[in-house]
Amino acid sequence: MEKPRVLFTTSTLPREAGDPQPRFVLDLARAAKPWIDPQLLAPSFPGPCADQSELMGVPRTLFRYAPAALETLAYRGGIPSELRNNPLKWCLVPGYLGGLYRKTRQLVRQGGVDAVVANWLIPQGVVQSYIGEVPYFPYLLGADTYTLNNPVIRRFKERALRRAAHTFVVSRAMLARVRELFPWLEASRCTVLPTGVDTERFSPRSPSPARFDGLERPILLFVGRLDYKKGVETLIRAFHSVCGSGRRGVGTLVVVGSGGLEERLRMISGQGAGRDRVVFMPAVNHEHLPGIMASADVFCCPSIRTRTGDQEGRPTVLAEAGASGLPLMGSRIAGVDEFIEEGRNGWLVTPGDVEAWAVAIAGILAQRDRWSEFGENAMRRAEIDDWRHVGATLSSVLSGVLEKTSRRPL
């Protein structure tokens, strides 16, 4: 039987195979390929691309929304970050919404789509609610749930959720928040679908590059965008505090990533007691990330909730670090605490509290005899979120809906 054709609309996608941009939407589409025929729809971007019609084996369409040189709203730091850093880019939003609407409707009406998975409720889910014609499934991932909840925008969100065939959320905490905002939304119409990890690629056995050669051990690692909600400033200040206490064997804090806060974070890192022990590295090709993870000793996820209420859904990088056998440090915040089990695979710390993080870092350094145990437990936890399981869950839900609507079942 021919597989159903499922369109994944998204604003977050690598531009090419070697791009360090988040790739969880791409990985989700690839994970579901045994059961569906996936396609990707994403915004265009400036500059050449070797093959815009396919990305790592998945057909891809790019939609236009401005003159080529101005198509800078997505990719580099994500749409919210771009708008926050440069308010003039709000002028690009109407074109983006129009371009997404026109291209999605065109693909649907050409008869090549049986269902749409709209990654992010805003804008993809809301735009899809005005197209209809095929069942669609919004996938809520973070800022689209925790922010933009004024009465006007909430009405658009409600419309999108009411018209959806089914809703995916990235964590149990997000499901609770969505149902708090929209009490009429039945739990039976929602499925928790965490972003996954390829446990064959992310492993303690991954080939380790020489990037950390010459750095004092242990290596405390952060990987991610340098944005406010990532909480990297808290981590750096806490690390300086531990270094200033005179404690020996503190090691090195390695920050891998790029973003709008990089200049500020570099300035802060150069002013504290551990200024010679904080190392910045640019965002790496996702193909190289398993080796980076396998080369570290402890992974840090210091996420916070921003003043606007924005916070992460459930960082993909946690599962990748866990699969790599790293003991984990993370903020006691919704989503993060669903992967880190305190006292079993890592430690949970008060978000944004520099003193609490300093105490936690010192405590971890004093418990090296437990790192192996925590790493093993983190690997077992990551196996639950292997992309094969996530892809099967997505496909199972799609199958049930498509069978009821007399569309192509899986």
C-alpha atoms as one frame of an Amber mdcrd trajectory, in Angstrom:
protein
   0.000   0.000   0.000   1.253   3.481  -0.885   2.445   5.459   2.108   0.553
   8.608   3.123   2.266  11.828   2.117   2.921  14.072   5.118   4.119  17.670
   4.854   6.256  18.992   7.739   6.059  22.802   7.882   8.724  24.484  10.000
  10.835  27.581  10.556  13.642  25.575  12.186  15.721  23.436   9.823  19.332
  23.027   8.695  20.034  24.844   5.448  22.253  21.975   4.303  23.708  18.759
   5.681  26.651  20.477   7.408  24.617  23.301   8.955  24.730  23.444  12.807
  21.120  24.706  12.959  18.739  22.587  15.100  17.633  19.557  13.105  14.974
  17.882  15.238  12.254  18.477  12.617  14.430  16.886   9.949  15.231  13.963
  12.248  11.542  13.490  13.074  10.639  13.345   9.378  13.436  10.870   8.696
  12.491   8.724  11.701   8.935   8.327  10.395  10.008   7.338   6.867   9.307
   3.611   7.369   5.603   4.481   7.647   5.099   7.750   5.754   6.354   9.669
   2.737   7.640  12.917   4.327   8.202  16.309   2.711   9.630  19.482   4.268
   8.487  23.076   3.802  10.723  25.805   5.230  11.524  29.486   4.589  14.092
  30.478   2.031  17.408  32.087   2.980  20.139  34.213   1.381  23.081  32.611
  -0.334  23.588  29.525  -2.473  22.442  26.049  -1.537  23.794  22.988  -3.325
  20.420  21.238  -3.503  17.277  23.018  -2.369  14.971  20.221  -3.497  16.203
  17.624  -0.989  17.783  17.571   2.455  19.451  14.379   3.645  17.060  12.154
   1.723  13.852  14.118   2.457  12.211  16.249  -0.289  12.286  19.930   0.656
  10.525  23.017  -0.653  11.590  26.549   0.289   9.046  29.373   0.233   9.918
  32.973  -0.597   8.784  35.860   1.603  11.032  38.828   0.705  13.795  39.834
  -1.709  16.505  37.180  -1.425  19.000  39.361   0.469  16.383  40.201   3.124
  15.228  36.652   3.911  16.961  36.652   7.284  14.046  36.114   9.668  14.690
  32.426  10.332  17.669  30.076  10.829  20.484  32.058  12.438  19.009  32.447
  15.910  15.389  31.523  15.401  12.555  33.945  14.629  11.930  35.147  18.251
  15.617  35.930  18.730  15.878  37.730  15.385  12.850  39.906  16.191  14.156
  40.679  19.660  17.637  41.619  18.417  16.427  43.638  15.438  12.857  45.014
  15.754  12.999  46.216  12.134  12.605  42.595  11.098   8.967  42.760  12.181
   8.496  44.239   8.703   9.289  40.784   7.312   6.570  39.005   9.309   3.601
  39.738   6.997   5.574  38.513   3.999   6.600  35.405   5.924   3.013  34.554
   6.858   1.825  35.179   3.318   4.612  33.148   1.749   4.006  30.226   4.106
   0.243  30.341   3.435   0.564  30.469  -0.358   3.133  27.706  -0.676   1.417
  25.365   1.809  -1.944  25.828   0.091  -0.319  25.221  -3.293   1.245  21.939
  -2.149  -1.989  20.786  -0.513  -4.173  21.657  -3.507  -1.833  19.936  -5.925
  -2.968  16.725  -4.276   0.451  15.733  -3.040  -0.311  15.966   0.698  -2.485
  13.736   2.908  -1.643  15.418   6.240   0.379  18.334   7.623   2.563  18.339
  10.758   2.893  22.023  11.671   6.003  22.394  13.814   5.401  25.327  16.226
   1.835  26.453  16.867   2.904  29.982  15.887   3.187  30.649  13.035   2.921
  27.298  11.245  -0.083  25.913  13.148  -2.078  29.141  12.975  -1.428  29.534
   9.243  -2.483  25.928   8.629  -5.789  26.554  10.412  -6.692  28.962   7.584
  -5.864  26.412   4.888  -7.571  23.277   6.169  -8.422  20.762   3.398  -6.304
  18.001   4.974  -5.896  16.890   8.624  -3.176  18.841  10.363  -1.232  18.225
  13.548   0.388  21.163  15.373   3.548  20.259  17.285   4.125  22.583  20.283
   7.784  22.952  21.176   8.378  25.821  23.609   8.015  29.543  23.008   4.826
  28.966  21.009   3.204  27.780  24.262   4.895  29.718  27.036   4.808  33.160
  25.361   2.482  35.241  23.165  -0.555  34.594  25.328  -2.211  37.999  25.204
  -5.978  37.823  24.479  -5.650  38.543  20.736  -2.957  35.995  19.920  -4.510
  33.450  22.253  -7.625  33.505  20.074  -5.516  32.573  17.051  -3.938  29.755
  19.053  -7.345  28.527  20.144  -8.583  28.507  16.561  -5.563  26.457  15.472
  -6.010  23.931  18.280  -9.775  23.572  17.796  -9.382  22.843  14.093  -6.444
  20.463  14.521  -6.968  16.731  14.042  -4.614  16.047  16.961  -1.949  17.983
  18.872   1.597  16.971  19.755   3.484  18.533  22.683   7.145  18.053  23.489
   6.786  17.419  27.234   4.293  16.537  29.959   4.792  19.979  31.491   3.850
  21.605  28.217   0.719  19.482  27.984  -0.295  20.726  31.433   0.364  24.335
  30.395  -1.640  24.012  27.176  -4.604  22.539  29.023  -4.325  25.312  31.605
  -4.581  27.894  28.831  -7.288  25.994  26.952  -9.235  23.872  29.470 -11.590
  22.590  26.777  -8.724  20.730  25.066  -9.138  17.048  25.889  -6.078  15.058
  26.890  -7.169  12.347  24.454  -6.580  14.809  21.608  -2.954  15.381  22.636
   0.161  13.228  22.593   3.485  13.907  24.316   6.150  13.518  21.624   9.663
  14.350  22.877  12.357  15.314  20.451  14.531  12.243  20.106  18.093  11.064
  19.770  19.938   8.683  17.483  21.434   6.300  20.042  23.575   4.664  17.380
  25.347   7.945  16.611  25.437   9.406  20.124  27.409   7.012  22.264  30.434
   6.976  24.590  32.126   5.099  21.766  31.745   7.939  19.235  35.119   8.937
  17.725  36.439  11.784  19.841  38.102  14.751  18.077  41.159  16.481  19.454
  39.248  19.683  20.264  39.757  19.323  24.034  43.437  18.395  23.897  45.441
  20.615  26.208  42.437  21.602  28.325  42.462  20.738  31.996  40.045  17.982
  32.963  37.261  17.534  33.804  35.416  19.105  30.870  32.072  20.659  31.827
  30.217  21.081  28.542  27.404  23.317  27.319  26.055  23.041  23.763  23.325
  25.267  22.350  22.287  28.672  21.115  23.661  31.567  23.139  20.247  32.978
  23.991  18.705  34.228  27.245  16.573  31.196  27.997  19.607  28.916  27.796
  20.922  30.432  31.050  24.599  30.321  30.079  25.401  33.497  32.015  24.334
  31.788  35.250  26.592  28.831  34.443  29.639  31.002  33.703  29.242  33.110
  36.847  28.791  29.986  38.965  31.898  28.419  37.449  33.895  31.585  38.231
  32.657  31.369  41.812  33.929  27.795  42.174  37.276  28.753  40.641  37.547
  31.701  43.042  36.986  29.460  46.055  40.457  27.999  45.641  39.152  24.528
  44.950  41.531  22.300  42.984  40.634  20.158  40.011  37.845  22.445  38.776
  38.717  21.683  35.160  37.423  23.621  32.160  34.020  24.947  31.143  33.541
  24.582  27.374  30.726  26.562  25.731  29.868  25.368  22.226  27.456  27.497
  20.229  26.704  30.910  18.777  23.979  33.501  19.118  23.084  37.060  20.001
  24.543  36.884  23.534  27.984  35.653  22.519  29.732  39.016  22.911  28.218
  39.598  26.358  29.039  36.075  27.530  32.637  36.370  26.359  32.942  39.646
  28.260  31.580  38.055  31.451  33.811  35.002  31.091  36.887  37.232  30.850
  36.208  39.036  34.118  35.969  36.279  36.723  38.366  34.061  38.648  38.043
  31.300  36.080  38.625  33.457  33.008  41.430  31.175  31.787  39.220  28.125
  32.253  36.214  29.139  30.130  36.617  28.183  26.473  34.234  29.209  23.698
  33.887  27.137  20.557  31.681  27.936  17.559  28.567  25.911  16.786  29.620
  22.606  15.260  28.327  20.559  12.370  25.779  18.120  13.779  27.804  15.258
  12.320  30.663  16.221  14.658  28.513  16.676  17.755  28.589  13.004  18.904
  32.370  13.178  19.151  32.208  16.445  21.104  29.771  14.872  23.571  31.819
  11.721  23.974  34.922  13.808  24.744  33.361  15.676  27.700  32.930  14.631
  31.336  29.740  16.398  32.522  26.958  18.071  30.563  25.331  21.293  31.795
  21.837  22.540  30.887  21.278  25.785  32.875  17.953  26.778  31.241  15.881
  29.583  32.777  12.491  31.196  32.314  12.848  34.688  30.815  10.983  37.829
  31.844   8.517  37.232  29.014   7.794  33.731  30.315   9.703  32.016  27.531
  11.419  28.757  28.328  12.524  25.617  26.566  10.164  22.755  25.875  12.594
  19.921  26.416  16.109  20.410  25.074  17.073  17.795  22.475  20.678  18.157
  23.566  19.855  16.537  26.921  18.964  13.251  25.242  22.088  13.493  23.074
  24.306  14.048  26.123  22.564  11.233  27.989  23.049   8.827  25.088  26.731
   9.795  25.137  26.996   8.513  28.700  27.474  11.892  30.384  26.246  12.669
  33.888  23.874  15.610  33.635  23.403  18.937  35.408  20.229  20.830  34.662
  17.827  23.439  35.928  14.859  22.331  37.967  12.523  23.592  35.285   9.645
  22.055  33.331  10.866  19.813  30.542  14.441  19.524  31.791  13.330  17.721
  34.948  11.475  15.159  32.827  14.784  13.822  31.515  17.126  14.406  34.451
  16.250  12.175  37.389  17.954  13.698  40.395  20.222  11.291  42.206  19.993
   8.782  39.361  21.398  10.275  36.150  22.261  13.789  37.272  21.609  16.801
  39.451  18.831  19.411  39.333  19.585  23.010  40.346  17.493  26.123  40.958
  17.308  27.961  37.606  19.104  31.301  37.416  20.574  30.998  40.935  24.336
  31.542  40.615  25.075  30.490  44.202  23.012  27.296  43.875  24.815  26.408
  40.646  28.199  27.055  42.239  27.305  24.737  45.123  26.093  22.112  42.642
  29.275  22.289  40.534  31.417  21.915  43.649  29.264  18.975  44.725  29.614
  17.255  41.375  33.378  17.636  41.440  33.371  15.976  44.858  31.343  12.987
  43.598  33.419  11.770  40.662  33.042   8.229  41.903  29.363   8.406  40.859
  29.882   9.772  37.348  30.045   6.343  35.754  26.809   5.251  37.463  25.020
   8.449  36.448  26.299   8.133  32.895  24.992   4.581  32.567  21.585   5.639
  33.853  21.541   8.594  31.445  22.159   6.203  28.555  19.254   3.996  29.619
  17.007   7.060  29.885  18.026   8.204  26.396  17.082   4.838  24.882  13.426
   5.596  25.680  13.620   8.637  23.387  15.403   6.971  20.490  14.165   8.472
  17.217  12.857   5.066  16.147  10.368   5.094  19.020   9.457   8.742  18.474
   8.896   8.193  14.755   6.712   5.164  15.449   4.588   7.147  17.932   4.063
   9.962  15.450   3.134   7.522  12.688   0.719   5.624  14.932  -1.231   8.795
  15.757  -1.288   9.889  12.117  -2.514   6.454  11.110  -5.455   6.538  13.492
  -6.613   9.940  12.257  -6.132   9.210   8.565  -8.112   5.988   8.830 -11.022
   7.874  10.401 -10.966  10.511   7.649 -10.833   7.870   4.884  -7.403   9.065
   3.819  -4.498   6.833   3.111  -3.844   4.721   6.273  -0.399   3.639   7.340
